[in-house]
Amino acid sequence: MVPVSTPGHETFSVDARWRLYVDMATAREWGVAGTAAVLLHEAHHLVRDHHRRAVDAGALEADAHNLWNYAADAAINDDLVADGQPLPDPLLPHHLDAPPHRTEEWYFEALLQRVERQRSRPCGSGAGGARLEIELDDDATDHEGPVGGLDDVDAVAVRRAVAHSVLSSDQTHTPSPGLQRWADELLHPQVQWRTLLRAAVRREVRAITGEPHPTWSRPDRRANAWR
């Protein structure tokens, strides 16, 4: 994460380019342990790819952004509190009248059905929430130079490195169930490879034979493409 000092923000948040907006006055109120827990919380938003998953879940409107942020916070905090992290005033699944150890998408759907506002501090566009006024443009600079954050390629590399670490066999501390589930789904996606291969082959064959659409007719065995 690329830190950006943001006095008066009254919390920490992240954007989609892995920039971390920090209010040091609030960090002093939280203390060292509380601030470390909040840093872990924001890092979870990024490595779990909440920005993209919010789009996939259909959290496009302002109210839906907020509901997704609540759902993502609950899923993260559920793991961190179970891990003993001293989060300051965390939003947890029971605050949403929801069971523990569910996915962000599960909590989001439950909140959509109820359409109730729950308490949570906004974590920014990097968490899948609405873009905050304090967030920088992609080409932003400060007195030390560019504050570009991470691009998509670097972000993918970081996520995969974290996932490998989570699933490492030499772990001295067992990661939380939610983090293990995320890492396993990232590194071992359930892809119907036979279906994808069949579609790819048919697409190439149609391109070679000049047929714009699939046909049930028997191919010409004398055609060049089939020799």
PDB file of C-alpha atoms in Angstrom, residues 2-225:
ATOM      1  CA  VAL A   2       1.159   3.552  -0.791  1.00  0.00           C
ATOM      2  CA  PRO A   3       0.447   5.832   2.204  1.00  0.00           C
ATOM      3  CA  VAL A   4      -1.069   9.279   1.650  1.00  0.00           C
ATOM      4  CA  SER A   5      -1.325  11.616   4.661  1.00  0.00           C
ATOM      5  CA  THR A   6      -4.904  12.912   4.860  1.00  0.00           C
ATOM      6  CA  PRO A   7      -5.469  15.109   7.935  1.00  0.00           C
ATOM      7  CA  GLY A   8      -9.102  15.407   8.975  1.00  0.00           C
ATOM      8  CA  HIS A   9     -10.153  12.157   7.282  1.00  0.00           C
ATOM      9  CA  GLU A  10     -10.878  10.657  10.738  1.00  0.00           C
ATOM     10  CA  THR A  11     -10.221   7.100   9.568  1.00  0.00           C
ATOM     11  CA  PHE A  12      -8.131   5.015   7.138  1.00  0.00           C
ATOM     12  CA  SER A  13      -9.298   4.057   3.650  1.00  0.00           C
ATOM     13  CA  VAL A  14      -7.924   2.721   0.366  1.00  0.00           C
ATOM     14  CA  ASP A  15      -8.549   3.345  -3.300  1.00  0.00           C
ATOM     15  CA  ALA A  16      -8.448   0.949  -6.232  1.00  0.00           C
ATOM     16  CA  ARG A  17      -4.776   1.774  -6.919  1.00  0.00           C
ATOM     17  CA  TRP A  18      -3.681   0.568  -3.476  1.00  0.00           C
ATOM     18  CA  ARG A  19      -3.197   4.058  -2.027  1.00  0.00           C
ATOM     19  CA  LEU A  20      -3.795   4.159   1.715  1.00  0.00           C
ATOM     20  CA  TYR A  21      -5.297   7.393   3.056  1.00  0.00           C
ATOM     21  CA  VAL A  22      -4.298   7.864   6.696  1.00  0.00           C
ATOM     22  CA  ASP A  23      -5.259  10.378   9.368  1.00  0.00           C
ATOM     23  CA  MET A  24      -2.452  10.260  11.918  1.00  0.00           C
ATOM     24  CA  ALA A  25      -4.531  12.073  14.551  1.00  0.00           C
ATOM     25  CA  THR A  26      -7.024   9.198  14.448  1.00  0.00           C
ATOM     26  CA  ALA A  27      -4.170   6.678  14.466  1.00  0.00           C
ATOM     27  CA  ARG A  28      -2.910   8.204  17.717  1.00  0.00           C
ATOM     28  CA  GLU A  29      -6.367   7.723  19.212  1.00  0.00           C
ATOM     29  CA  TRP A  30      -6.369   4.064  18.157  1.00  0.00           C
ATOM     30  CA  GLY A  31      -2.883   3.398  19.497  1.00  0.00           C
ATOM     31  CA  VAL A  32      -0.222   1.191  17.946  1.00  0.00           C
ATOM     32  CA  ALA A  33      -2.116  -2.119  18.228  1.00  0.00           C
ATOM     33  CA  GLY A  34      -5.422  -0.659  17.030  1.00  0.00           C
ATOM     34  CA  THR A  35      -3.770   1.099  14.095  1.00  0.00           C
ATOM     35  CA  ALA A  36      -1.976  -2.108  13.100  1.00  0.00           C
ATOM     36  CA  ALA A  37      -5.316  -3.936  13.116  1.00  0.00           C
ATOM     37  CA  VAL A  38      -6.896  -1.246  10.925  1.00  0.00           C
ATOM     38  CA  LEU A  39      -3.960  -1.512   8.487  1.00  0.00           C
ATOM     39  CA  LEU A  40      -4.643  -5.249   8.260  1.00  0.00           C
ATOM     40  CA  HIS A  41      -8.316  -4.487   7.643  1.00  0.00           C
ATOM     41  CA  GLU A  42      -7.532  -2.155   4.732  1.00  0.00           C
ATOM     42  CA  ALA A  43      -4.998  -4.619   3.288  1.00  0.00           C
ATOM     43  CA  HIS A  44      -7.695  -7.304   3.308  1.00  0.00           C
ATOM     44  CA  HIS A  45      -9.928  -5.076   1.167  1.00  0.00           C
ATOM     45  CA  LEU A  46      -7.197  -4.932  -1.461  1.00  0.00           C
ATOM     46  CA  VAL A  47      -5.914  -8.499  -1.487  1.00  0.00           C
ATOM     47  CA  ARG A  48      -9.495  -9.817  -1.538  1.00  0.00           C
ATOM     48  CA  ASP A  49     -10.099  -7.619  -4.620  1.00  0.00           C
ATOM     49  CA  HIS A  50     -13.205  -5.979  -3.177  1.00  0.00           C
ATOM     50  CA  HIS A  51     -13.192  -3.257  -5.829  1.00  0.00           C
ATOM     51  CA  ARG A  52     -13.718  -5.762  -8.674  1.00  0.00           C
ATOM     52  CA  ARG A  53     -15.977  -8.045  -6.668  1.00  0.00           C
ATOM     53  CA  ALA A  54     -18.261  -5.110  -5.886  1.00  0.00           C
ATOM     54  CA  VAL A  55     -18.779  -4.571  -9.616  1.00  0.00           C
ATOM     55  CA  ASP A  56     -19.393  -8.289 -10.156  1.00  0.00           C
ATOM     56  CA  ALA A  57     -21.942  -8.274  -7.327  1.00  0.00           C
ATOM     57  CA  GLY A  58     -23.825  -5.378  -8.922  1.00  0.00           C
ATOM     58  CA  ALA A  59     -22.944  -2.777  -6.279  1.00  0.00           C
ATOM     59  CA  LEU A  60     -23.037   0.118  -8.745  1.00  0.00           C
ATOM     60  CA  GLU A  61     -25.391   2.652  -7.148  1.00  0.00           C
ATOM     61  CA  ALA A  62     -24.466   4.798  -4.148  1.00  0.00           C
ATOM     62  CA  ASP A  63     -26.642   2.888  -1.665  1.00  0.00           C
ATOM     63  CA  ALA A  64     -25.422  -0.444  -3.018  1.00  0.00           C
ATOM     64  CA  HIS A  65     -21.825   0.769  -2.633  1.00  0.00           C
ATOM     65  CA  ASN A  66     -22.514   1.382   1.048  1.00  0.00           C
ATOM     66  CA  LEU A  67     -24.139  -2.010   1.518  1.00  0.00           C
ATOM     67  CA  TRP A  68     -21.179  -3.711  -0.160  1.00  0.00           C
ATOM     68  CA  ASN A  69     -18.806  -1.804   2.118  1.00  0.00           C
ATOM     69  CA  TYR A  70     -20.745  -3.040   5.165  1.00  0.00           C
ATOM     70  CA  ALA A  71     -20.696  -6.609   3.839  1.00  0.00           C
ATOM     71  CA  ALA A  72     -16.969  -6.486   3.097  1.00  0.00           C
ATOM     72  CA  ASP A  73     -16.201  -4.958   6.501  1.00  0.00           C
ATOM     73  CA  ALA A  74     -18.209  -7.653   8.272  1.00  0.00           C
ATOM     74  CA  ALA A  75     -16.456 -10.477   6.402  1.00  0.00           C
ATOM     75  CA  ILE A  76     -13.000  -9.038   7.116  1.00  0.00           C
ATOM     76  CA  ASN A  77     -13.612  -8.081  10.736  1.00  0.00           C
ATOM     77  CA  ASP A  78     -15.116 -11.481  11.460  1.00  0.00           C
ATOM     78  CA  ASP A  79     -11.755 -13.038  10.592  1.00  0.00           C
ATOM     79  CA  LEU A  80      -9.592 -10.397  12.271  1.00  0.00           C
ATOM     80  CA  VAL A  81     -11.479 -10.392  15.576  1.00  0.00           C
ATOM     81  CA  ALA A  82     -11.401 -14.201  15.642  1.00  0.00           C
ATOM     82  CA  ASP A  83      -7.643 -13.865  15.117  1.00  0.00           C
ATOM     83  CA  GLY A  84      -7.369 -11.633  18.180  1.00  0.00           C
ATOM     84  CA  GLN A  85      -6.822  -8.329  16.368  1.00  0.00           C
ATOM     85  CA  PRO A  86      -7.901  -5.315  18.506  1.00  0.00           C
ATOM     86  CA  LEU A  87      -9.956  -3.479  15.901  1.00  0.00           C
ATOM     87  CA  PRO A  88     -11.478  -0.232  17.185  1.00  0.00           C
ATOM     88  CA  ASP A  89     -15.282  -0.501  17.171  1.00  0.00           C
ATOM     89  CA  PRO A  90     -15.469  -3.160  14.414  1.00  0.00           C
ATOM     90  CA  LEU A  91     -18.559  -3.867  12.335  1.00  0.00           C
ATOM     91  CA  LEU A  92     -19.255  -7.598  12.732  1.00  0.00           C
ATOM     92  CA  PRO A  93     -21.776 -10.022  11.189  1.00  0.00           C
ATOM     93  CA  HIS A  94     -24.004  -9.955  14.269  1.00  0.00           C
ATOM     94  CA  HIS A  95     -24.404  -6.184  13.796  1.00  0.00           C
ATOM     95  CA  LEU A  96     -26.043  -7.088  10.485  1.00  0.00           C
ATOM     96  CA  ASP A  97     -28.137  -9.798  12.179  1.00  0.00           C
ATOM     97  CA  ALA A  98     -26.174 -12.275  10.069  1.00  0.00           C
ATOM     98  CA  PRO A  99     -24.266 -15.484  10.903  1.00  0.00           C
ATOM     99  CA  PRO A 100     -20.442 -15.524  11.026  1.00  0.00           C
ATOM    100  CA  HIS A 101     -18.002 -17.036   8.530  1.00  0.00           C
ATOM    101  CA  ARG A 102     -19.904 -16.153   5.348  1.00  0.00           C
ATOM    102  CA  THR A 103     -18.603 -14.514   2.178  1.00  0.00           C
ATOM    103  CA  GLU A 104     -18.845 -10.852   1.307  1.00  0.00           C
ATOM    104  CA  GLU A 105     -21.335 -11.674  -1.449  1.00  0.00           C
ATOM    105  CA  TRP A 106     -23.542 -13.563   1.032  1.00  0.00           C
ATOM    106  CA  TYR A 107     -23.677 -10.613   3.407  1.00  0.00           C
ATOM    107  CA  PHE A 108     -24.292  -8.214   0.518  1.00  0.00           C
ATOM    108  CA  GLU A 109     -27.264 -10.201  -0.747  1.00  0.00           C
ATOM    109  CA  ALA A 110     -28.686 -10.400   2.775  1.00  0.00           C
ATOM    110  CA  LEU A 111     -28.376  -6.633   3.157  1.00  0.00           C
ATOM    111  CA  LEU A 112     -29.947  -5.992  -0.227  1.00  0.00           C
ATOM    112  CA  GLN A 113     -32.954  -8.037   0.799  1.00  0.00           C
ATOM    113  CA  ARG A 114     -33.386  -6.005   3.964  1.00  0.00           C
ATOM    114  CA  VAL A 115     -32.264  -2.658   2.494  1.00  0.00           C
ATOM    115  CA  GLU A 116     -31.262  -1.416   5.917  1.00  0.00           C
ATOM    116  CA  ARG A 117     -28.502   1.020   6.709  1.00  0.00           C
ATOM    117  CA  GLN A 118     -25.933  -0.307   9.177  1.00  0.00           C
ATOM    118  CA  ARG A 119     -23.055   1.469  10.836  1.00  0.00           C
ATOM    119  CA  SER A 120     -19.614   1.473   9.199  1.00  0.00           C
ATOM    120  CA  ARG A 121     -16.905   3.934   8.306  1.00  0.00           C
ATOM    121  CA  PRO A 122     -16.478   4.293   4.522  1.00  0.00           C
ATOM    122  CA  CYS A 123     -13.318   2.492   3.374  1.00  0.00           C
ATOM    123  CA  GLY A 124     -13.061   4.039  -0.110  1.00  0.00           C
ATOM    124  CA  SER A 125     -13.191   2.830  -3.705  1.00  0.00           C
ATOM    125  CA  GLY A 126     -10.478   0.230  -3.066  1.00  0.00           C
ATOM    126  CA  ALA A 127     -12.951  -1.521  -0.775  1.00  0.00           C
ATOM    127  CA  GLY A 128     -15.669  -1.472  -3.427  1.00  0.00           C
ATOM    128  CA  GLY A 129     -17.340   1.563  -1.875  1.00  0.00           C
ATOM    129  CA  ALA A 130     -18.037   4.947  -3.391  1.00  0.00           C
ATOM    130  CA  ARG A 131     -15.058   7.091  -4.386  1.00  0.00           C
ATOM    131  CA  LEU A 132     -14.267   9.474  -1.533  1.00  0.00           C
ATOM    132  CA  GLU A 133     -13.556  13.169  -1.979  1.00  0.00           C
ATOM    133  CA  ILE A 134     -10.055  12.761  -0.548  1.00  0.00           C
ATOM    134  CA  GLU A 135      -8.979  10.167  -3.154  1.00  0.00           C
ATOM    135  CA  LEU A 136      -6.274  11.206  -5.611  1.00  0.00           C
ATOM    136  CA  ASP A 137      -6.411  11.074  -9.397  1.00  0.00           C
ATOM    137  CA  ASP A 138      -4.385   8.357 -11.135  1.00  0.00           C
ATOM    138  CA  ASP A 139      -1.685  10.841 -12.179  1.00  0.00           C
ATOM    139  CA  ALA A 140      -1.489  12.615  -8.801  1.00  0.00           C
ATOM    140  CA  THR A 141       1.785  13.950  -7.395  1.00  0.00           C
ATOM    141  CA  ASP A 142       2.941  15.457  -4.113  1.00  0.00           C
ATOM    142  CA  HIS A 143       6.118  17.171  -2.893  1.00  0.00           C
ATOM    143  CA  GLU A 144       7.973  13.844  -3.080  1.00  0.00           C
ATOM    144  CA  GLY A 145       6.882  13.014  -6.626  1.00  0.00           C
ATOM    145  CA  PRO A 146       4.193  10.793  -8.225  1.00  0.00           C
ATOM    146  CA  VAL A 147       1.680   9.028  -5.982  1.00  0.00           C
ATOM    147  CA  GLY A 148       0.574   6.539  -8.579  1.00  0.00           C
ATOM    148  CA  GLY A 149      -0.220   3.560  -6.389  1.00  0.00           C
ATOM    149  CA  LEU A 150      -0.260   0.049  -7.858  1.00  0.00           C
ATOM    150  CA  ASP A 151      -1.473  -0.818 -11.343  1.00  0.00           C
ATOM    151  CA  ASP A 152      -3.528  -3.936 -12.089  1.00  0.00           C
ATOM    152  CA  VAL A 153      -0.467  -6.077 -12.900  1.00  0.00           C
ATOM    153  CA  ASP A 154       1.313  -5.269  -9.634  1.00  0.00           C
ATOM    154  CA  ALA A 155      -1.924  -5.744  -7.689  1.00  0.00           C
ATOM    155  CA  VAL A 156      -2.403  -9.243  -9.114  1.00  0.00           C
ATOM    156  CA  ALA A 157       1.194 -10.127  -8.213  1.00  0.00           C
ATOM    157  CA  VAL A 158       0.687  -8.959  -4.628  1.00  0.00           C
ATOM    158  CA  ARG A 159      -2.574 -10.878  -4.272  1.00  0.00           C
ATOM    159  CA  ARG A 160      -1.021 -14.095  -5.533  1.00  0.00           C
ATOM    160  CA  ALA A 161       1.995 -13.700  -3.257  1.00  0.00           C
ATOM    161  CA  VAL A 162      -0.293 -13.194  -0.260  1.00  0.00           C
ATOM    162  CA  ALA A 163      -2.454 -16.167  -1.265  1.00  0.00           C
ATOM    163  CA  HIS A 164       0.607 -18.426  -1.539  1.00  0.00           C
ATOM    164  CA  SER A 165       1.713 -17.270   1.903  1.00  0.00           C
ATOM    165  CA  VAL A 166      -1.736 -17.975   3.371  1.00  0.00           C
ATOM    166  CA  LEU A 167      -1.766 -21.521   1.994  1.00  0.00           C
ATOM    167  CA  SER A 168       1.887 -22.213   2.774  1.00  0.00           C
ATOM    168  CA  SER A 169       2.412 -25.588   4.443  1.00  0.00           C
ATOM    169  CA  ASP A 170       4.966 -24.158   6.902  1.00  0.00           C
ATOM    170  CA  GLN A 171       2.505 -21.749   8.524  1.00  0.00           C
ATOM    171  CA  THR A 172       3.157 -21.372  12.249  1.00  0.00           C
ATOM    172  CA  HIS A 173      -0.225 -19.703  12.708  1.00  0.00           C
ATOM    173  CA  THR A 174      -3.438 -20.956  11.110  1.00  0.00           C
ATOM    174  CA  PRO A 175      -5.043 -18.224   8.970  1.00  0.00           C
ATOM    175  CA  SER A 176      -8.723 -17.437   9.430  1.00  0.00           C
ATOM    176  CA  PRO A 177     -11.286 -19.499   7.442  1.00  0.00           C
ATOM    177  CA  GLY A 178     -12.320 -16.546   5.299  1.00  0.00           C
ATOM    178  CA  LEU A 179      -8.753 -15.764   4.298  1.00  0.00           C
ATOM    179  CA  GLN A 180      -8.021 -19.420   3.517  1.00  0.00           C
ATOM    180  CA  ARG A 181     -11.168 -19.642   1.382  1.00  0.00           C
ATOM    181  CA  TRP A 182     -10.203 -16.507  -0.546  1.00  0.00           C
ATOM    182  CA  ALA A 183      -6.640 -17.755  -1.154  1.00  0.00           C
ATOM    183  CA  ASP A 184      -7.807 -21.185  -2.288  1.00  0.00           C
ATOM    184  CA  GLU A 185     -10.355 -19.723  -4.712  1.00  0.00           C
ATOM    185  CA  LEU A 186      -7.733 -17.348  -6.138  1.00  0.00           C
ATOM    186  CA  LEU A 187      -5.033 -19.975  -6.694  1.00  0.00           C
ATOM    187  CA  HIS A 188      -7.309 -22.922  -7.513  1.00  0.00           C
ATOM    188  CA  PRO A 189     -10.296 -21.547  -9.444  1.00  0.00           C
ATOM    189  CA  GLN A 190     -12.982 -24.030 -10.409  1.00  0.00           C
ATOM    190  CA  VAL A 191     -12.821 -23.676 -14.192  1.00  0.00           C
ATOM    191  CA  GLN A 192     -14.776 -25.916 -16.543  1.00  0.00           C
ATOM    192  CA  TRP A 193     -11.740 -26.451 -18.740  1.00  0.00           C
ATOM    193  CA  ARG A 194     -13.417 -28.984 -21.029  1.00  0.00           C
ATOM    194  CA  THR A 195     -16.141 -26.492 -21.933  1.00  0.00           C
ATOM    195  CA  LEU A 196     -13.604 -23.721 -22.519  1.00  0.00           C
ATOM    196  CA  LEU A 197     -11.401 -25.964 -24.658  1.00  0.00           C
ATOM    197  CA  ARG A 198     -14.361 -27.153 -26.728  1.00  0.00           C
ATOM    198  CA  ALA A 199     -15.484 -23.567 -27.366  1.00  0.00           C
ATOM    199  CA  ALA A 200     -11.953 -22.488 -28.304  1.00  0.00           C
ATOM    200  CA  VAL A 201     -11.520 -25.340 -30.775  1.00  0.00           C
ATOM    201  CA  ARG A 202     -14.888 -24.697 -32.415  1.00  0.00           C
ATOM    202  CA  ARG A 203     -14.092 -20.990 -32.707  1.00  0.00           C
ATOM    203  CA  GLU A 204     -10.776 -21.701 -34.448  1.00  0.00           C
ATOM    204  CA  VAL A 205     -12.358 -24.240 -36.791  1.00  0.00           C
ATOM    205  CA  ARG A 206     -15.061 -21.776 -37.812  1.00  0.00           C
ATOM    206  CA  ALA A 207     -12.405 -19.136 -38.457  1.00  0.00           C
ATOM    207  CA  ILE A 208     -10.434 -21.513 -40.696  1.00  0.00           C
ATOM    208  CA  THR A 209     -13.422 -22.784 -42.660  1.00  0.00           C
ATOM    209  CA  GLY A 210     -14.970 -19.355 -43.020  1.00  0.00           C
ATOM    210  CA  GLU A 211     -18.213 -20.361 -41.332  1.00  0.00           C
ATOM    211  CA  PRO A 212     -19.446 -17.458 -39.201  1.00  0.00           C
ATOM    212  CA  HIS A 213     -21.851 -19.689 -37.282  1.00  0.00           C
ATOM    213  CA  PRO A 214     -21.663 -23.287 -36.095  1.00  0.00           C
ATOM    214  CA  THR A 215     -23.252 -25.867 -38.391  1.00  0.00           C
ATOM    215  CA  TRP A 216     -24.434 -29.419 -37.902  1.00  0.00           C
ATOM    216  CA  SER A 217     -23.449 -30.450 -41.431  1.00  0.00           C
ATOM    217  CA  ARG A 218     -20.610 -32.893 -41.968  1.00  0.00           C
ATOM    218  CA  PRO A 219     -17.331 -31.081 -42.781  1.00  0.00           C
ATOM    219  CA  ASP A 220     -15.864 -31.556 -46.251  1.00  0.00           C
ATOM    220  CA  ARG A 221     -13.083 -34.095 -45.858  1.00  0.00           C
ATOM    221  CA  ARG A 222     -11.361 -32.642 -48.936  1.00  0.00           C
ATOM    222  CA  ALA A 223     -11.235 -29.109 -47.531  1.00  0.00           C
ATOM    223  CA  ASN A 224      -7.742 -27.766 -46.881  1.00  0.00           C
ATOM    224  CA  ALA A 225      -8.551 -27.123 -43.243  1.00  0.00           C
TER     225      ALA A 225
END
